[in-house]
Amino acid sequence: MNHSIIYLLPDGEEIDISKIKSIGTLKSVRSKDFASLGYWYFTIFFKDETSKEIQEGYFYSDWSKVKIELQMIRDEIIQLFNNFKSV
């Protein structure tokens, strides 16, 4: 029986926790574009060798807020992933 747990990202995209192989660390990238300062991201690696980058851009004023939001999403996915592995 194939159980899957779906995590819904803020943009509405679905991530199937049962297909995750590993989850990368949260990183920040500086932008060369003046429209935004950069973005925070982490990568989810799937068992089928594909990957998905979850990212959120930021400006000077919301740098830490975006980091905290993305860290919470990453933590939730990791918790679900660890719970799924232990079943």
Short mmCIF file of C-alpha atoms in Angstrom, two decimals:
data_model
loop_
_atom_site.label_atom_id
_atom_site.label_comp_id
_atom_site.label_asym_id
_atom_site.label_seq_id
_atom_site.Cartn_x
_atom_site.Cartn_y
_atom_site.Cartn_z
CA MET A 1 0.00 0.00 0.00
CA ASN A 2 1.47 3.31 -1.05
CA HIS A 3 0.98 6.05 1.54
CA SER A 4 1.80 9.60 0.62
CA ILE A 5 1.77 12.72 2.73
CA ILE A 6 1.26 15.96 0.84
CA TYR A 7 2.76 19.21 2.09
CA LEU A 8 1.20 22.32 0.61
CA LEU A 9 3.64 25.18 0.00
CA PRO A 10 2.43 28.78 0.47
CA ASP A 11 2.21 29.18 -3.32
CA GLY A 12 -0.16 26.19 -3.54
CA GLU A 13 2.39 23.72 -4.91
CA GLU A 14 2.28 20.23 -3.43
CA ILE A 15 5.29 18.27 -2.20
CA ASP A 16 4.88 14.50 -1.72
CA ILE A 17 6.81 13.74 1.48
CA SER A 18 6.97 10.01 0.62
CA LYS A 19 9.12 10.78 -2.45
CA ILE A 20 11.77 12.85 -0.64
CA LYS A 21 15.30 11.48 -0.38
CA SER A 22 16.92 14.41 1.46
CA ILE A 23 16.52 18.10 2.28
CA GLY A 24 19.29 20.64 1.81
CA THR A 25 20.31 23.43 4.16
CA LEU A 26 18.84 26.93 4.10
CA LYS A 27 21.09 29.31 2.15
CA SER A 28 21.06 32.93 1.05
CA VAL A 29 22.07 34.21 -2.37
CA ARG A 30 22.84 37.84 -3.10
CA SER A 31 21.14 39.21 -6.19
CA LYS A 32 22.97 41.25 -8.82
CA ASP A 33 19.62 42.81 -9.66
CA PHE A 34 18.74 46.00 -7.76
CA ALA A 35 15.04 45.08 -7.74
CA SER A 36 15.74 42.74 -4.83
CA LEU A 37 18.64 42.16 -2.47
CA GLY A 38 18.64 38.39 -2.94
CA TYR A 39 16.78 35.27 -1.90
CA TRP A 40 16.76 32.50 0.66
CA TYR A 41 16.36 28.95 -0.56
CA PHE A 42 16.67 25.28 0.26
CA THR A 43 16.53 22.28 -2.05
CA ILE A 44 14.46 19.14 -1.69
CA PHE A 45 16.00 16.09 -3.37
CA PHE A 46 13.65 13.35 -4.49
CA LYS A 47 14.16 9.60 -4.81
CA ASP A 48 13.72 9.81 -8.60
CA GLU A 49 16.87 12.02 -8.78
CA THR A 50 14.91 15.23 -9.41
CA SER A 51 15.04 18.21 -7.08
CA LYS A 52 12.93 21.24 -6.22
CA GLU A 53 14.30 24.56 -5.01
CA ILE A 54 12.06 26.35 -2.54
CA GLN A 55 12.98 30.03 -2.57
CA GLU A 56 11.75 33.39 -1.40
CA GLY A 57 13.18 36.75 -2.41
CA TYR A 58 13.91 39.51 0.08
CA PHE A 59 14.77 43.18 0.35
CA TYR A 60 16.83 44.94 3.04
CA SER A 61 13.86 45.41 5.36
CA ASP A 62 12.48 41.85 5.29
CA TRP A 63 15.70 39.79 5.13
CA SER A 64 15.23 38.15 8.54
CA LYS A 65 11.44 37.77 8.21
CA VAL A 66 11.84 35.82 4.95
CA LYS A 67 14.57 33.67 6.52
CA ILE A 68 12.33 32.79 9.48
CA GLU A 69 9.35 31.98 7.22
CA LEU A 70 11.41 29.72 4.97
CA GLN A 71 13.08 28.08 7.98
CA MET A 72 9.64 27.25 9.39
CA ILE A 73 8.54 25.67 6.09
CA ARG A 74 11.78 23.67 5.93
CA ASP A 75 11.38 22.53 9.57
CA GLU A 76 7.79 21.40 8.92
CA ILE A 77 8.85 19.41 5.87
CA ILE A 78 11.74 17.82 7.80
CA GLN A 79 9.43 16.89 10.68
CA LEU A 80 6.92 15.27 8.29
CA PHE A 81 9.77 13.52 6.45
CA ASN A 82 11.22 12.13 9.71
CA ASN A 83 7.76 11.00 10.87
CA PHE A 84 7.15 9.33 7.51
CA LYS A 85 10.51 7.49 7.62
CA SER A 86 9.79 6.13 11.10
CA VAL A 87 6.44 4.57 10.07
#
